mmCIF file of C-alpha atoms and ligand atoms in Angstrom:
data_model
loop_
_atom_site.group_PDB
_atom_site.id
_atom_site.type_symbol
_atom_site.label_atom_id
_atom_site.label_comp_id
_atom_site.label_asym_id
_atom_site.label_seq_id
_atom_site.Cartn_x
_atom_site.Cartn_y
_atom_site.Cartn_z
ATOM 1 C CA MET A 259 62.052 -28.786 13.617
ATOM 2 C CA THR A 260 62.360 -24.998 13.355
ATOM 3 C CA ASN A 261 59.688 -22.771 14.819
ATOM 4 C CA LYS A 262 58.723 -21.687 11.315
ATOM 5 C CA ASN A 263 57.619 -25.202 10.461
ATOM 6 C CA LYS A 264 55.671 -25.851 13.611
ATOM 7 C CA THR A 265 51.911 -26.014 13.190
ATOM 8 C CA LEU A 266 49.390 -24.776 15.726
ATOM 9 C CA GLY A 267 48.256 -28.368 16.278
ATOM 10 C CA GLU A 268 51.812 -29.486 17.128
ATOM 11 C CA PHE A 269 52.355 -26.455 19.338
ATOM 12 C CA ILE A 270 49.180 -27.162 21.325
ATOM 13 C CA ILE A 271 50.222 -30.749 21.997
ATOM 14 C CA GLU A 272 53.798 -29.781 22.947
ATOM 15 C CA ASN A 273 52.676 -27.096 25.357
ATOM 16 C CA GLN A 274 49.570 -28.627 26.857
ATOM 17 C CA THR A 275 51.354 -29.546 30.086
ATOM 18 C CA GLU A 276 51.622 -25.805 30.802
ATOM 19 C CA PHE A 277 47.858 -25.663 31.153
ATOM 20 C CA ARG A 278 46.782 -25.477 34.767
ATOM 21 C CA TYR A 279 44.081 -28.067 34.263
ATOM 22 C CA SER A 280 43.850 -31.356 32.406
ATOM 23 C CA THR A 281 45.835 -31.593 29.198
ATOM 24 C CA GLY A 282 43.179 -32.598 26.663
ATOM 25 C CA GLU A 283 40.932 -29.688 27.621
ATOM 26 C CA LEU A 284 43.186 -26.964 26.297
ATOM 27 C CA SER A 285 43.642 -28.796 23.018
ATOM 28 C CA LYS A 286 39.905 -29.191 22.526
ATOM 29 C CA LEU A 287 39.236 -25.554 23.290
ATOM 30 C CA ILE A 288 41.885 -24.058 21.072
ATOM 31 C CA ASN A 289 41.093 -26.555 18.330
ATOM 32 C CA ALA A 290 37.450 -25.464 18.321
ATOM 33 C CA ILE A 291 38.510 -21.840 17.988
ATOM 34 C CA ARG A 292 41.045 -22.708 15.296
ATOM 35 C CA LEU A 293 38.338 -24.441 13.279
ATOM 36 C CA ALA A 294 35.826 -21.600 13.625
ATOM 37 C CA ALA A 295 38.560 -19.113 12.704
ATOM 38 C CA LYS A 296 39.174 -20.911 9.421
ATOM 39 C CA VAL A 297 35.479 -20.932 8.561
ATOM 40 C CA VAL A 298 35.065 -17.230 9.362
ATOM 41 C CA ASN A 299 38.278 -16.410 7.505
ATOM 42 C CA HIS A 300 36.836 -18.067 4.409
ATOM 43 C CA GLU A 301 33.697 -15.914 4.686
ATOM 44 C CA VAL A 302 35.591 -12.685 5.391
ATOM 45 C CA ASN A 303 37.759 -13.227 2.339
ATOM 46 C CA LYS A 304 34.665 -13.493 0.165
ATOM 47 C CA ALA A 305 33.295 -10.179 1.485
ATOM 48 C CA GLY A 306 34.249 -8.260 -1.654
ATOM 49 C CA LEU A 307 32.133 -10.647 -3.696
ATOM 50 C CA VAL A 308 28.974 -9.788 -1.795
ATOM 51 C CA ASP A 309 27.645 -7.672 -4.665
ATOM 52 C CA ILE A 310 28.101 -10.597 -6.973
ATOM 53 C CA LEU A 311 26.900 -13.326 -4.653
ATOM 54 C CA GLY A 312 24.130 -11.305 -3.021
ATOM 55 C CA THR A 313 23.788 -8.931 -0.093
ATOM 56 C CA ALA A 314 22.329 -9.534 3.336
ATOM 57 C CA GLY A 315 18.668 -10.434 3.015
ATOM 58 C CA ASP A 316 19.135 -11.888 -0.501
ATOM 59 C CA THR A 317 19.046 -15.544 -1.357
ATOM 60 C CA ASN A 318 22.164 -17.041 -2.877
ATOM 61 C CA ILE A 319 22.481 -19.587 -5.626
ATOM 62 C CA GLN A 320 22.095 -22.539 -3.247
ATOM 63 C CA GLY A 321 18.868 -21.016 -1.967
ATOM 64 C CA GLU A 322 20.522 -20.036 1.337
ATOM 65 C CA ASN A 323 19.889 -16.651 2.833
ATOM 66 C CA GLN A 324 22.893 -14.336 2.708
ATOM 67 C CA GLN A 325 23.809 -12.985 6.085
ATOM 68 C CA LYS A 326 25.716 -10.066 7.414
ATOM 69 C CA LEU A 327 29.227 -11.190 8.225
ATOM 70 C CA ASP A 328 29.093 -10.355 11.918
ATOM 71 C CA VAL A 329 25.925 -12.409 12.332
ATOM 72 C CA LEU A 330 27.473 -15.223 10.368
ATOM 73 C CA ALA A 331 30.720 -15.148 12.366
ATOM 74 C CA ASN A 332 28.660 -15.268 15.549
ATOM 75 C CA GLU A 333 26.777 -18.352 14.354
ATOM 76 C CA LYS A 334 29.928 -20.142 13.215
ATOM 77 C CA PHE A 335 31.729 -19.645 16.520
ATOM 78 C CA ILE A 336 28.722 -20.624 18.613
ATOM 79 C CA GLN A 337 28.016 -23.669 16.472
ATOM 80 C CA THR A 338 31.627 -24.872 16.602
ATOM 81 C CA LEU A 339 31.963 -24.322 20.343
ATOM 82 C CA LYS A 340 28.622 -25.993 21.071
ATOM 83 C CA ASN A 341 29.739 -29.098 19.242
ATOM 84 C CA ARG A 342 32.693 -29.567 21.612
ATOM 85 C CA GLU A 343 32.010 -31.141 24.934
ATOM 86 C CA ILE A 344 34.089 -28.670 26.826
ATOM 87 C CA VAL A 345 32.058 -25.476 26.806
ATOM 88 C CA CYS A 346 29.099 -25.005 29.153
ATOM 89 C CA GLY A 347 28.272 -21.424 28.254
ATOM 90 C CA ILE A 348 28.931 -18.743 25.661
ATOM 91 C CA ALA A 349 28.482 -14.986 25.815
ATOM 92 C CA SER A 350 28.798 -12.920 22.672
ATOM 93 C CA GLU A 351 28.661 -9.275 21.671
ATOM 94 C CA GLU A 352 25.944 -10.348 19.229
ATOM 95 C CA GLU A 353 23.682 -11.948 21.862
ATOM 96 C CA ASP A 354 21.732 -10.052 24.531
ATOM 97 C CA ASP A 355 22.010 -12.873 27.052
ATOM 98 C CA PHE A 356 24.485 -15.716 27.601
ATOM 99 C CA ILE A 357 23.828 -19.124 26.084
ATOM 100 C CA SER A 358 23.728 -22.155 28.353
ATOM 101 C CA ILE A 359 24.873 -25.421 26.784
ATOM 102 C CA ASN A 360 23.641 -28.889 27.743
ATOM 103 C CA SER A 361 21.793 -27.333 30.668
ATOM 104 C CA GLN A 362 19.203 -30.118 30.599
ATOM 105 C CA ASP A 363 21.790 -32.884 30.833
ATOM 106 C CA GLU A 364 22.880 -33.589 34.414
ATOM 107 C CA ASN A 365 25.809 -35.724 33.230
ATOM 108 C CA HIS A 366 27.567 -33.075 31.237
ATOM 109 C CA GLN A 367 31.035 -32.295 32.492
ATOM 110 C CA ASN A 368 31.700 -29.090 30.567
ATOM 111 C CA LYS A 369 33.834 -26.734 32.580
ATOM 112 C CA TYR A 370 34.508 -23.669 30.486
ATOM 113 C CA VAL A 371 32.707 -20.519 29.494
ATOM 114 C CA VAL A 372 33.794 -18.636 26.407
ATOM 115 C CA LEU A 373 33.151 -14.950 25.758
ATOM 116 C CA ILE A 374 33.552 -13.691 22.210
ATOM 117 C CA ASP A 375 33.369 -10.678 20.008
ATOM 118 C CA PRO A 376 32.868 -12.667 16.802
ATOM 119 C CA LEU A 377 33.720 -9.869 14.356
ATOM 120 C CA ASP A 378 35.149 -6.778 15.946
ATOM 121 C CA GLY A 379 35.470 -3.635 13.836
ATOM 122 C CA SER A 380 32.916 -5.026 11.396
ATOM 123 C CA SER A 381 32.190 -1.585 9.937
ATOM 124 C CA ASN A 382 35.630 -1.951 8.299
ATOM 125 C CA ILE A 383 34.502 -4.945 6.245
ATOM 126 C CA ASP A 384 32.823 -2.857 3.547
ATOM 127 C CA VAL A 385 36.047 -0.983 2.862
ATOM 128 C CA ASN A 386 38.411 -3.945 2.851
ATOM 129 C CA VAL A 387 40.146 -3.080 6.127
ATOM 130 C CA SER A 388 41.259 -5.735 8.628
ATOM 131 C CA VAL A 389 38.836 -6.992 11.259
ATOM 132 C CA GLY A 390 39.204 -9.502 14.061
ATOM 133 C CA THR A 391 37.644 -12.006 16.430
ATOM 134 C CA ILE A 392 38.378 -11.732 20.159
ATOM 135 C CA PHE A 393 37.911 -14.551 22.675
ATOM 136 C CA SER A 394 38.231 -14.996 26.408
ATOM 137 C CA ILE A 395 37.994 -18.266 28.361
ATOM 138 C CA TYR A 396 37.189 -18.876 32.044
ATOM 139 C CA ARG A 397 36.632 -21.943 34.149
ATOM 140 C CA ARG A 398 33.087 -21.928 35.506
ATOM 141 C CA ILE A 399 32.506 -21.081 39.170
ATOM 142 C CA THR A 400 29.222 -22.958 39.646
ATOM 143 C CA PRO A 401 29.340 -26.774 39.973
ATOM 144 C CA VAL A 402 29.830 -28.921 36.890
ATOM 145 C CA GLY A 403 26.605 -30.603 35.797
ATOM 146 C CA THR A 404 24.376 -27.648 36.681
ATOM 147 C CA PRO A 405 23.261 -24.935 34.240
ATOM 148 C CA VAL A 406 25.674 -21.985 34.018
ATOM 149 C CA THR A 407 24.640 -18.737 35.642
ATOM 150 C CA LEU A 408 25.571 -15.100 35.076
ATOM 151 C CA GLU A 409 28.111 -15.426 37.877
ATOM 152 C CA ASP A 410 30.213 -17.766 35.688
ATOM 153 C CA PHE A 411 30.638 -14.958 33.152
ATOM 154 C CA LEU A 412 31.087 -12.024 35.522
ATOM 155 C CA GLN A 413 34.597 -12.931 36.617
ATOM 156 C CA PRO A 414 37.438 -10.422 36.783
ATOM 157 C CA GLY A 415 39.932 -10.657 33.899
ATOM 158 C CA LYS A 416 42.679 -12.019 36.143
ATOM 159 C CA LYS A 417 40.708 -15.291 36.314
ATOM 160 C CA GLN A 418 41.000 -15.912 32.567
ATOM 161 C CA VAL A 419 42.611 -19.227 31.637
ATOM 162 C CA ALA A 420 43.169 -18.318 27.999
ATOM 163 C CA ALA A 421 42.487 -15.453 25.622
ATOM 164 C CA GLY A 422 43.341 -14.429 22.116
ATOM 165 C CA TYR A 423 42.318 -12.968 18.808
ATOM 166 C CA ILE A 424 42.186 -13.788 15.163
ATOM 167 C CA ILE A 425 43.138 -11.012 12.784
ATOM 168 C CA TYR A 426 41.772 -11.228 9.253
ATOM 169 C CA GLY A 427 44.398 -8.981 7.667
ATOM 170 C CA THR A 428 46.795 -9.152 4.755
ATOM 171 C CA SER A 429 47.303 -12.591 6.198
ATOM 172 C CA THR A 430 45.171 -14.315 8.807
ATOM 173 C CA MET A 431 46.724 -14.855 12.209
ATOM 174 C CA LEU A 432 45.643 -16.492 15.442
ATOM 175 C CA VAL A 433 47.357 -15.006 18.499
ATOM 176 C CA TYR A 434 46.703 -16.437 21.953
ATOM 177 C CA THR A 435 47.898 -16.932 25.496
ATOM 178 C CA THR A 436 47.234 -19.490 28.204
ATOM 179 C CA GLY A 437 49.213 -17.474 30.721
ATOM 180 C CA HIS A 438 52.632 -18.552 29.461
ATOM 181 C CA GLY A 439 53.477 -15.785 27.015
ATOM 182 C CA VAL A 440 51.875 -14.906 23.705
ATOM 183 C CA ASN A 441 52.338 -16.810 20.464
ATOM 184 C CA GLY A 442 51.152 -15.922 16.970
ATOM 185 C CA PHE A 443 50.280 -18.353 14.171
ATOM 186 C CA THR A 444 49.814 -17.444 10.510
ATOM 187 C CA LEU A 445 47.357 -19.296 8.311
ATOM 188 C CA ASN A 446 48.650 -20.812 5.107
ATOM 189 C CA PRO A 447 45.407 -20.501 3.138
ATOM 190 C CA ALA A 448 46.520 -22.971 0.481
ATOM 191 C CA ILE A 449 46.436 -25.881 2.914
ATOM 192 C CA GLY A 450 44.375 -24.405 5.750
ATOM 193 C CA THR A 451 47.084 -24.803 8.395
ATOM 194 C CA PHE A 452 48.244 -22.287 11.005
ATOM 195 C CA TYR A 453 52.044 -22.121 11.472
ATOM 196 C CA LEU A 454 53.916 -20.640 14.417
ATOM 197 C CA SER A 455 55.234 -17.421 12.848
ATOM 198 C CA HIS A 456 55.537 -15.120 15.887
ATOM 199 C CA PRO A 457 56.828 -17.055 18.932
ATOM 200 C CA ASN A 458 56.887 -15.257 22.286
ATOM 201 C CA MET A 459 55.472 -11.912 21.159
ATOM 202 C CA GLN A 460 56.450 -8.909 23.299
ATOM 203 C CA PHE A 461 55.428 -5.284 23.374
ATOM 204 C CA PRO A 462 58.518 -3.080 23.176
ATOM 205 C CA GLU A 463 58.790 -1.368 26.562
ATOM 206 C CA THR A 464 58.017 1.959 24.941
ATOM 207 C CA GLY A 465 57.050 3.032 21.445
ATOM 208 C CA LYS A 466 56.278 5.900 19.134
ATOM 209 C CA ILE A 467 52.704 5.199 18.075
ATOM 210 C CA TYR A 468 49.524 6.479 19.717
ATOM 211 C CA SER A 469 46.132 5.195 18.549
ATOM 212 C CA VAL A 470 43.000 7.076 19.532
ATOM 213 C CA ASN A 471 39.945 8.492 17.767
ATOM 214 C CA GLU A 472 40.978 12.145 17.890
ATOM 215 C CA GLY A 473 37.620 13.165 16.450
ATOM 216 C CA ASN A 474 36.379 12.811 20.031
ATOM 217 C CA TYR A 475 39.135 15.094 21.395
ATOM 218 C CA ILE A 476 36.956 17.897 22.736
ATOM 219 C CA HIS A 477 34.902 15.378 24.719
ATOM 220 C CA PHE A 478 37.897 13.675 26.370
ATOM 221 C CA PRO A 479 38.835 14.157 30.048
ATOM 222 C CA GLN A 480 41.577 16.723 30.640
ATOM 223 C CA GLY A 481 44.161 14.032 31.470
ATOM 224 C CA VAL A 482 43.687 12.402 28.049
ATOM 225 C CA LYS A 483 43.866 15.762 26.273
ATOM 226 C CA ASP A 484 47.107 16.527 28.117
ATOM 227 C CA TYR A 485 48.580 13.132 27.241
ATOM 228 C CA ILE A 486 47.703 13.585 23.549
ATOM 229 C CA LYS A 487 49.444 16.988 23.592
ATOM 230 C CA TYR A 488 52.430 15.303 25.255
ATOM 231 C CA CYS A 489 52.524 12.735 22.394
ATOM 232 C CA GLN A 490 52.517 15.554 19.857
ATOM 233 C CA LYS A 491 55.147 17.723 21.544
ATOM 234 C CA GLU A 492 58.558 18.065 19.908
ATOM 235 C CA GLU A 493 60.839 16.881 22.682
ATOM 236 C CA GLY A 494 63.109 13.842 23.173
ATOM 237 C CA ASP A 495 61.788 10.974 21.020
ATOM 238 C CA ARG A 496 58.549 12.863 20.316
ATOM 239 C CA PRO A 497 56.394 13.771 18.468
ATOM 240 C CA TYR A 498 54.909 10.292 18.226
ATOM 241 C CA THR A 499 53.082 9.017 15.179
ATOM 242 C CA SER A 500 49.295 8.809 15.165
ATOM 243 C CA ARG A 501 47.877 5.556 13.736
ATOM 244 C CA TYR A 502 44.223 4.598 14.185
ATOM 245 C CA ILE A 503 42.584 1.868 12.154
ATOM 246 C CA GLY A 504 39.372 1.791 14.164
ATOM 247 C CA SER A 505 39.673 -1.950 14.512
ATOM 248 C CA LEU A 506 40.897 -2.820 18.011
ATOM 249 C CA VAL A 507 42.528 -6.107 17.032
ATOM 250 C CA SER A 508 44.474 -4.497 14.185
ATOM 251 C CA ASP A 509 45.560 -1.469 16.226
ATOM 252 C CA PHE A 510 46.621 -3.725 19.112
ATOM 253 C CA HIS A 511 48.477 -6.137 16.820
ATOM 254 C CA ARG A 512 50.467 -3.363 15.154
ATOM 255 C CA ASN A 513 51.289 -1.722 18.489
ATOM 256 C CA MET A 514 52.453 -5.025 19.986
ATOM 257 C CA ILE A 515 54.898 -5.497 17.113
ATOM 258 C CA LYS A 516 56.055 -1.897 16.730
ATOM 259 C CA GLY A 517 55.500 -0.380 20.193
ATOM 260 C CA GLY A 518 52.579 1.906 20.935
ATOM 261 C CA ILE A 519 49.505 2.728 22.977
ATOM 262 C CA TYR A 520 45.819 2.232 22.130
ATOM 263 C CA MET A 521 43.270 4.401 23.928
ATOM 264 C CA TYR A 522 39.479 4.437 24.042
ATOM 265 C CA PRO A 523 38.844 6.856 26.918
ATOM 266 C CA LYS A 524 35.557 7.867 28.408
ATOM 267 C CA SER A 525 34.169 11.128 27.061
ATOM 268 C CA SER A 526 31.525 13.654 27.938
ATOM 269 C CA VAL A 527 29.185 11.840 25.537
ATOM 270 C CA ALA A 528 30.130 8.247 26.518
ATOM 271 C CA GLN A 529 30.745 8.106 30.259
ATOM 272 C CA LYS A 530 32.183 4.573 30.213
ATOM 273 C CA GLY A 531 33.892 4.748 26.827
ATOM 274 C CA LYS A 532 32.841 2.335 24.095
ATOM 275 C CA LEU A 533 34.676 -0.947 24.467
ATOM 276 C CA ARG A 534 33.218 -3.892 26.349
ATOM 277 C CA LEU A 535 35.035 -5.144 29.411
ATOM 278 C CA LEU A 536 34.294 -8.846 29.101
ATOM 279 C CA TYR A 537 35.027 -9.746 25.487
ATOM 280 C CA GLU A 538 37.114 -6.819 24.229
ATOM 281 C CA CYS A 539 39.178 -5.300 27.058
ATOM 282 C CA ASN A 540 39.843 -8.294 29.341
ATOM 283 C CA PRO A 541 41.198 -10.631 26.651
ATOM 284 C CA MET A 542 43.344 -7.837 25.173
ATOM 285 C CA ALA A 543 44.555 -6.965 28.687
ATOM 286 C CA PHE A 544 45.550 -10.592 29.360
ATOM 287 C CA LEU A 545 47.465 -10.699 26.077
ATOM 288 C CA ALA A 546 49.095 -7.325 26.769
ATOM 289 C CA GLU A 547 50.322 -8.355 30.223
ATOM 290 C CA GLN A 548 51.552 -11.697 28.925
ATOM 291 C CA ALA A 549 53.481 -9.774 26.248
ATOM 292 C CA ASN A 550 55.125 -7.448 28.768
ATOM 293 C CA GLY A 551 52.650 -4.640 28.109
ATOM 294 C CA LYS A 552 49.999 -3.056 30.287
ATOM 295 C CA ALA A 553 46.234 -2.458 30.261
ATOM 296 C CA SER A 554 44.397 0.049 32.406
ATOM 297 C CA ASP A 555 41.163 2.035 32.600
ATOM 298 C CA GLY A 556 43.335 5.106 33.163
ATOM 299 C CA PHE A 557 43.561 4.524 36.904
ATOM 300 C CA GLN A 558 43.577 0.808 37.646
ATOM 301 C CA ARG A 559 44.467 -2.554 36.133
ATOM 302 C CA ILE A 560 41.718 -3.723 33.767
ATOM 303 C CA MET A 561 41.955 -7.336 34.953
ATOM 304 C CA GLU A 562 41.171 -6.361 38.574
ATOM 305 C CA ILE A 563 37.754 -4.919 37.731
ATOM 306 C CA GLN A 564 34.817 -6.928 39.063
ATOM 307 C CA PRO A 565 32.234 -6.951 36.245
ATOM 308 C CA THR A 566 28.589 -6.343 37.098
ATOM 309 C CA GLU A 567 26.986 -6.707 33.659
ATOM 310 C CA LEU A 568 27.594 -8.898 30.621
ATOM 311 C CA HIS A 569 27.909 -6.039 28.154
ATOM 312 C CA GLU A 570 29.431 -3.368 30.379
ATOM 313 C CA ARG A 571 31.787 -0.804 28.919
ATOM 314 C CA VAL A 572 35.044 0.505 30.307
ATOM 315 C CA PRO A 573 37.634 3.133 29.309
ATOM 316 C CA PHE A 574 40.682 1.355 27.862
ATOM 317 C CA PHE A 575 44.389 2.228 27.701
ATOM 318 C CA CYS A 576 46.567 -0.598 26.480
ATOM 319 C CA GLY A 577 50.007 -1.199 25.018
ATOM 320 C CA SER A 578 53.678 -0.611 25.742
ATOM 321 C CA LYS A 579 54.164 -0.457 29.512
ATOM 322 C CA LYS A 580 55.953 2.896 29.729
ATOM 323 C CA MET A 581 53.407 4.593 27.471
ATOM 324 C CA VAL A 582 50.409 3.329 29.467
ATOM 325 C CA GLU A 583 52.131 4.405 32.686
ATOM 326 C CA LYS A 584 52.694 7.868 31.218
ATOM 327 C CA ALA A 585 49.034 8.167 30.227
ATOM 328 C CA GLU A 586 48.008 7.099 33.762
ATOM 329 C CA GLU A 587 50.322 9.765 35.175
ATOM 330 C CA PHE A 588 48.505 12.440 33.166
ATOM 331 C CA MET A 589 45.134 11.051 34.264
ATOM 332 C CA ALA A 590 46.157 11.099 37.919
ATOM 333 C CA ASN A 591 47.452 14.671 37.680
ATOM 334 C CA SER A 592 44.424 16.158 35.964
HETATM 335 P P1 LIG B 729 32.410 -2.863 17.429
HETATM 336 O O1 LIG B 729 32.481 -3.974 18.436
HETATM 337 O O2 LIG B 729 31.030 -2.332 17.258
HETATM 338 O O3 LIG B 729 33.058 -3.239 16.132
HETATM 339 O O4 LIG B 729 33.215 -1.657 18.090
HETATM 340 C C1 LIG B 729 34.526 -1.842 18.531
HETATM 341 C C2 LIG B 729 35.458 -1.070 17.658
HETATM 342 C C3 LIG B 729 36.911 -1.310 17.920
HETATM 343 O O5 LIG B 729 37.433 -2.354 17.161
HETATM 344 C C4 LIG B 729 37.516 -0.002 17.505
HETATM 345 O O6 LIG B 729 38.762 0.215 18.081
HETATM 346 C C5 LIG B 729 36.490 0.991 17.924
HETATM 347 O O7 LIG B 729 35.256 0.300 17.935
HETATM 348 C C6 LIG B 729 36.384 2.147 16.997
HETATM 349 O O8 LIG B 729 35.409 3.020 17.456
HETATM 350 P P2 LIG B 729 35.285 4.515 16.905
HETATM 351 O O9 LIG B 729 34.776 4.391 15.488
HETATM 352 O O10 LIG B 729 34.319 5.172 17.829
HETATM 353 O O11 LIG B 729 36.654 5.139 16.961
HETATM 354 MG MG1 LIG B 730 33.458 -5.291 19.173
#
């Protein structure tokens, strides 16, 4: 069977021995995410019909309330994950606090916590630009059979057992890692099956694309300003090309394929940047490192950071290794 014909389901079964823990667990986890991804994909694709079918707050033809897509994506992922007997807790960008699952049942054996950004870049939905879902999976620290605590979620990124994203783009893809490289699967919408389309994805060692919101330029630290000027300078393989979608998953995905760096630095108006460590930066950092790239806060490895809050923010530099190293060099020298 060629790679092109391999489905996500077949791939999971073939590779489940790579998982550090018991085999069936990985399959259940990824399968739950695969299912939720298909449901959310269906909703995202209908987004342009909102004016016809009703806007948020309206009631649709079946008498159901129409919801905003990010709220709906949040519900679909939580619902699907709750139904599997493998997850003991969920944290989401859309929820103030984490959700504990089966906390009343002493016999439950669920071992994993999942952190998600159900619909990242959702402001792009209204203008038909790609958005994504990001997920990060850890094994709980507290004993099985007891309710999860905050400590189970506040683990450094290097403890992740799996992470990935779904990109709802010109086609829908699920890209994930369990610590053995990064593989990408494209959804065939006609039959609702993901096929392995991008085996062993790798960031080119260097690239020619830089992605940053340059509208914030005057507020950036000097090191970032200097690096941006370096990108623009006519010398060697520069100037680089500027590409910024404003949708982390899409910018990351393009840079992984073509070679590039994504930056969301801190600024004088946002001291810790914008992106969230636990369900945006850590999963992307795990993917980047597994794809031969790099992820940093400008000074240190993202996955080393010990989180202190569920929704904490962190400056983020991620992409082709040589480019991230160059940006760090400018940060260190400024
Ligand atoms: P969100 O979680 O509210 O959607 O914010 C995250 C998004 C990223 O996908 C994107 O890279 C960034 O915010 C864009 O922010 P800005 O508009 O400030 O450039
Ligand atoms: Mg987000």
